């Protein structure tokens, strides 16, 4: 019996170290539960801006801590949505557009924990109202058909100092990839203005869309905020050019490269302030029968009369129109107060042929200079590279 007990004890002593070296500790049920619980903690979502008087003009940012974002929607009180994109890894989301002034937003974020559980959280914020609003007057009007020289023109109520930021929000889409550029100029009214013109005249049939996504953009300085977007879509019509030779006193309508008709005219009287402008002017509007008063263009009491078939070429008052009182001068002498006059019959025919956006290419020795870019649509008188340099971008 004694020997048996000794052998058993010795075997137990030898086996004990071997067992200790080959075994691995198994996690307890409580340890596994704690790990799963840590992986399934709710994701912490942070939204900026925040509060009830948040600063507008910045993108909305949503971040996730302890998990990832799978979807984010940001909507205003009217249901309009700020689109955006979740970054790689799902840690953040940033809106493409900026938060507009005076707007209440609701943010809905769907998250996934490390354990795979999805949850949805909601929050809201309101931006401070704009203390000053900047508005826009734009041309051409939507759904219009215009001539081949028509620029896209935006005139602002208030000064624009953040020109690059504003220009970034102006999107031009054309049906044929037309090359063009924005250029910042001073409008005849003295206000800030930005025009987009093609490198060369538009191709007939081109469809053009302007999306001015300005809502939430700060003009800078004392210009105020933009609080809405603007859009216009138009089509380019027939290729026709009006060529005016004030030396030979002739106007020619050229359509698709063919001269349709020549009309004898009388331009501005040589010498002094009654001379006509030269260069390329663009037909701004067909105004029909209007009152023309010389006092409005700084010519005293030289005239005050009703004028038929009036076609505006500049803000400074140069028109093409019927001028039957100058019948003796058509085709031989420039004897107007700066406009391009013609007979009633010729004016009636011509008025029916042209449309806003048609270029008037005016030449003549006895003129008072080239039409300024801001005096109507005179951007075509600026060389292309010089025009491109007028872009804030």
PDB file of C-alpha atoms in Angstrom, residues 252-391:
ATOM      1  CA  UNK A 252     -27.908  95.589 -93.317  1.00  0.00           C
ATOM      2  CA  UNK A 253     -29.705  92.640 -91.782  1.00  0.00           C
ATOM      3  CA  UNK A 254     -27.545  89.538 -92.326  1.00  0.00           C
ATOM      4  CA  UNK A 255     -29.250  86.208 -91.598  1.00  0.00           C
ATOM      5  CA  UNK A 256     -27.312  82.950 -91.732  1.00  0.00           C
ATOM      6  CA  UNK A 257     -24.598  84.724 -93.698  1.00  0.00           C
ATOM      7  CA  UNK A 258     -26.968  86.176 -96.310  1.00  0.00           C
ATOM      8  CA  UNK A 259     -27.913  89.846 -96.515  1.00  0.00           C
ATOM      9  CA  UNK A 260     -31.695  89.926 -96.276  1.00  0.00           C
ATOM     10  CA  UNK A 261     -32.173  93.663 -96.729  1.00  0.00           C
ATOM     11  CA  UNK A 262     -30.325  96.973 -96.736  1.00  0.00           C
ATOM     12  CA  UNK A 263     -31.983 100.008 -95.192  1.00  0.00           C
ATOM     13  CA  UNK A 264     -30.900 103.650 -95.566  1.00  0.00           C
ATOM     14  CA  UNK A 265     -30.425 105.260 -92.154  1.00  0.00           C
ATOM     15  CA  UNK A 266     -29.235 108.401 -90.449  1.00  0.00           C
ATOM     16  CA  UNK A 267     -27.001 108.176 -87.370  1.00  0.00           C
ATOM     17  CA  UNK A 268     -25.833 110.643 -84.759  1.00  0.00           C
ATOM     18  CA  UNK A 269     -24.786 114.134 -85.875  1.00  0.00           C
ATOM     19  CA  UNK A 270     -20.968 114.471 -86.066  1.00  0.00           C
ATOM     20  CA  UNK A 271     -19.350 116.642 -83.407  1.00  0.00           C
ATOM     21  CA  UNK A 272     -20.519 117.159 -79.838  1.00  0.00           C
ATOM     22  CA  UNK A 273     -22.725 114.883 -77.754  1.00  0.00           C
ATOM     23  CA  UNK A 274     -25.118 113.835 -80.543  1.00  0.00           C
ATOM     24  CA  UNK A 275     -22.757 111.315 -82.099  1.00  0.00           C
ATOM     25  CA  UNK A 276     -23.627 107.596 -82.059  1.00  0.00           C
ATOM     26  CA  UNK A 277     -21.679 104.861 -80.292  1.00  0.00           C
ATOM     27  CA  UNK A 278     -19.667 102.357 -82.320  1.00  0.00           C
ATOM     28  CA  UNK A 279     -18.594  98.778 -81.670  1.00  0.00           C
ATOM     29  CA  UNK A 280     -20.964  95.928 -80.899  1.00  0.00           C
ATOM     30  CA  UNK A 281     -24.211  96.835 -79.177  1.00  0.00           C
ATOM     31  CA  UNK A 282     -26.839  94.206 -78.410  1.00  0.00           C
ATOM     32  CA  UNK A 283     -30.556  94.710 -78.862  1.00  0.00           C
ATOM     33  CA  UNK A 284     -31.781  94.925 -75.269  1.00  0.00           C
ATOM     34  CA  UNK A 285     -35.522  95.251 -75.804  1.00  0.00           C
ATOM     35  CA  UNK A 286     -38.188  96.080 -78.362  1.00  0.00           C
ATOM     36  CA  UNK A 287     -40.110  98.872 -76.638  1.00  0.00           C
ATOM     37  CA  UNK A 288     -42.594  99.856 -79.332  1.00  0.00           C
ATOM     38  CA  UNK A 289     -43.933 103.410 -79.151  1.00  0.00           C
ATOM     39  CA  UNK A 290     -42.283 105.429 -76.381  1.00  0.00           C
ATOM     40  CA  UNK A 291     -41.758 109.029 -75.373  1.00  0.00           C
ATOM     41  CA  UNK A 292     -38.228 110.260 -76.028  1.00  0.00           C
ATOM     42  CA  UNK A 293     -37.199 113.347 -74.093  1.00  0.00           C
ATOM     43  CA  UNK A 294     -33.805 114.925 -74.710  1.00  0.00           C
ATOM     44  CA  UNK A 295     -33.506 116.051 -71.085  1.00  0.00           C
ATOM     45  CA  UNK A 296     -33.195 112.408 -69.976  1.00  0.00           C
ATOM     46  CA  UNK A 297     -29.959 112.033 -71.968  1.00  0.00           C
ATOM     47  CA  UNK A 298     -28.432 115.401 -71.157  1.00  0.00           C
ATOM     48  CA  UNK A 299     -29.338 117.182 -74.382  1.00  0.00           C
ATOM     49  CA  UNK A 300     -31.508 119.915 -72.921  1.00  0.00           C
ATOM     50  CA  UNK A 301     -34.813 120.644 -74.665  1.00  0.00           C
ATOM     51  CA  UNK A 302     -33.738 119.479 -78.135  1.00  0.00           C
ATOM     52  CA  UNK A 303     -36.731 117.140 -78.507  1.00  0.00           C
ATOM     53  CA  UNK A 304     -39.732 115.652 -76.765  1.00  0.00           C
ATOM     54  CA  UNK A 305     -41.771 113.328 -78.976  1.00  0.00           C
ATOM     55  CA  UNK A 306     -43.480 109.966 -79.307  1.00  0.00           C
ATOM     56  CA  UNK A 307     -41.344 107.554 -81.315  1.00  0.00           C
ATOM     57  CA  UNK A 308     -42.520 104.363 -83.041  1.00  0.00           C
ATOM     58  CA  UNK A 309     -40.761 100.992 -83.398  1.00  0.00           C
ATOM     59  CA  UNK A 310     -38.205 101.797 -80.697  1.00  0.00           C
ATOM     60  CA  UNK A 311     -35.436  99.217 -80.199  1.00  0.00           C
ATOM     61  CA  UNK A 312     -33.130  99.895 -77.233  1.00  0.00           C
ATOM     62  CA  UNK A 313     -29.378  99.421 -77.754  1.00  0.00           C
ATOM     63  CA  UNK A 314     -27.865 101.105 -74.671  1.00  0.00           C
ATOM     64  CA  UNK A 315     -28.916 102.317 -71.245  1.00  0.00           C
ATOM     65  CA  UNK A 316     -27.604 105.745 -72.199  1.00  0.00           C
ATOM     66  CA  UNK A 317     -30.388 106.156 -74.731  1.00  0.00           C
ATOM     67  CA  UNK A 318     -29.204 104.945 -78.141  1.00  0.00           C
ATOM     68  CA  UNK A 319     -32.050 103.297 -80.081  1.00  0.00           C
ATOM     69  CA  UNK A 320     -32.851 102.166 -83.580  1.00  0.00           C
ATOM     70  CA  UNK A 321     -36.304 103.524 -84.437  1.00  0.00           C
ATOM     71  CA  UNK A 322     -38.602 105.183 -86.942  1.00  0.00           C
ATOM     72  CA  UNK A 323     -37.616 108.829 -87.562  1.00  0.00           C
ATOM     73  CA  UNK A 324     -39.844 110.207 -90.349  1.00  0.00           C
ATOM     74  CA  UNK A 325     -38.810 113.799 -89.476  1.00  0.00           C
ATOM     75  CA  UNK A 326     -35.305 112.927 -90.751  1.00  0.00           C
ATOM     76  CA  UNK A 327     -36.460 111.520 -94.103  1.00  0.00           C
ATOM     77  CA  UNK A 328     -34.266 113.910 -96.108  1.00  0.00           C
ATOM     78  CA  UNK A 329     -31.110 112.492 -94.469  1.00  0.00           C
ATOM     79  CA  UNK A 330     -31.637 108.726 -94.761  1.00  0.00           C
ATOM     80  CA  UNK A 331     -28.813 107.176 -96.752  1.00  0.00           C
ATOM     81  CA  UNK A 332     -26.740 110.365 -97.091  1.00  0.00           C
ATOM     82  CA  UNK A 333     -26.189 112.272 -93.812  1.00  0.00           C
ATOM     83  CA  UNK A 334     -25.941 111.579 -90.103  1.00  0.00           C
ATOM     84  CA  UNK A 335     -28.371 114.022 -88.547  1.00  0.00           C
ATOM     85  CA  UNK A 336     -29.912 112.414 -85.449  1.00  0.00           C
ATOM     86  CA  UNK A 337     -29.347 112.986 -81.746  1.00  0.00           C
ATOM     87  CA  UNK A 338     -27.385 109.732 -81.458  1.00  0.00           C
ATOM     88  CA  UNK A 339     -29.921 107.113 -82.519  1.00  0.00           C
ATOM     89  CA  UNK A 340     -30.151 105.120 -85.750  1.00  0.00           C
ATOM     90  CA  UNK A 341     -33.212 106.429 -87.575  1.00  0.00           C
ATOM     91  CA  UNK A 342     -35.087 105.055 -90.593  1.00  0.00           C
ATOM     92  CA  UNK A 343     -38.401 105.455 -92.383  1.00  0.00           C
ATOM     93  CA  UNK A 344     -41.674 104.257 -90.876  1.00  0.00           C
ATOM     94  CA  UNK A 345     -41.987 101.466 -93.439  1.00  0.00           C
ATOM     95  CA  UNK A 346     -38.422 100.236 -92.997  1.00  0.00           C
ATOM     96  CA  UNK A 347     -38.699 100.470 -89.212  1.00  0.00           C
ATOM     97  CA  UNK A 348     -41.933  98.452 -89.189  1.00  0.00           C
ATOM     98  CA  UNK A 349     -40.346  95.683 -91.297  1.00  0.00           C
ATOM     99  CA  UNK A 350     -37.072  95.694 -89.344  1.00  0.00           C
ATOM    100  CA  UNK A 351     -38.825  95.713 -85.957  1.00  0.00           C
ATOM    101  CA  UNK A 352     -40.653  92.514 -86.920  1.00  0.00           C
ATOM    102  CA  UNK A 353     -37.412  90.759 -87.960  1.00  0.00           C
ATOM    103  CA  UNK A 354     -35.107  91.300 -84.985  1.00  0.00           C
ATOM    104  CA  UNK A 355     -35.183  89.932 -81.458  1.00  0.00           C
ATOM    105  CA  UNK A 356     -33.446  90.864 -78.171  1.00  0.00           C
ATOM    106  CA  UNK A 357     -29.923  89.492 -78.185  1.00  0.00           C
ATOM    107  CA  UNK A 358     -29.220  90.295 -81.835  1.00  0.00           C
ATOM    108  CA  UNK A 359     -25.867  92.085 -82.248  1.00  0.00           C
ATOM    109  CA  UNK A 360     -25.583  95.486 -83.917  1.00  0.00           C
ATOM    110  CA  UNK A 361     -22.060  95.826 -85.295  1.00  0.00           C
ATOM    111  CA  UNK A 362     -21.671  99.584 -85.732  1.00  0.00           C
ATOM    112  CA  UNK A 363     -18.829 101.272 -87.599  1.00  0.00           C
ATOM    113  CA  UNK A 364     -18.171 104.891 -88.458  1.00  0.00           C
ATOM    114  CA  UNK A 365     -15.493 107.560 -88.210  1.00  0.00           C
ATOM    115  CA  UNK A 366     -17.686 110.247 -86.653  1.00  0.00           C
ATOM    116  CA  UNK A 367     -18.680 108.347 -83.509  1.00  0.00           C
ATOM    117  CA  UNK A 368     -18.038 109.044 -79.839  1.00  0.00           C
ATOM    118  CA  UNK A 369     -16.343 105.800 -78.813  1.00  0.00           C
ATOM    119  CA  UNK A 370     -17.016 102.147 -78.202  1.00  0.00           C
ATOM    120  CA  UNK A 371     -20.024 101.001 -76.213  1.00  0.00           C
ATOM    121  CA  UNK A 372     -18.978 100.354 -72.595  1.00  0.00           C
ATOM    122  CA  UNK A 373     -19.594  96.817 -71.187  1.00  0.00           C
ATOM    123  CA  UNK A 374     -22.024  98.156 -68.587  1.00  0.00           C
ATOM    124  CA  UNK A 375     -23.899 100.433 -70.996  1.00  0.00           C
ATOM    125  CA  UNK A 376     -26.372  97.821 -72.153  1.00  0.00           C
ATOM    126  CA  UNK A 377     -24.629  94.589 -73.196  1.00  0.00           C
ATOM    127  CA  UNK A 378     -21.285  95.859 -74.415  1.00  0.00           C
ATOM    128  CA  UNK A 379     -19.162  92.919 -73.258  1.00  0.00           C
ATOM    129  CA  UNK A 380     -18.410  92.015 -76.889  1.00  0.00           C
ATOM    130  CA  UNK A 381     -16.194  95.099 -77.130  1.00  0.00           C
ATOM    131  CA  UNK A 382     -13.763  93.596 -74.593  1.00  0.00           C
ATOM    132  CA  UNK A 383     -11.079  91.205 -75.988  1.00  0.00           C
ATOM    133  CA  UNK A 384     -11.620  87.620 -74.850  1.00  0.00           C
ATOM    134  CA  UNK A 385      -8.559  87.262 -72.595  1.00  0.00           C
ATOM    135  CA  UNK A 386      -9.277  90.624 -71.003  1.00  0.00           C
ATOM    136  CA  UNK A 387     -12.862  89.530 -70.427  1.00  0.00           C
ATOM    137  CA  UNK A 388     -11.771  86.258 -68.770  1.00  0.00           C
ATOM    138  CA  UNK A 389      -9.569  88.270 -66.406  1.00  0.00           C
ATOM    139  CA  UNK A 390     -12.691  90.027 -65.145  1.00  0.00           C
ATOM    140  CA  UNK A 391     -13.811  86.745 -63.521  1.00  0.00           C
TER     141      UNK A 391
END
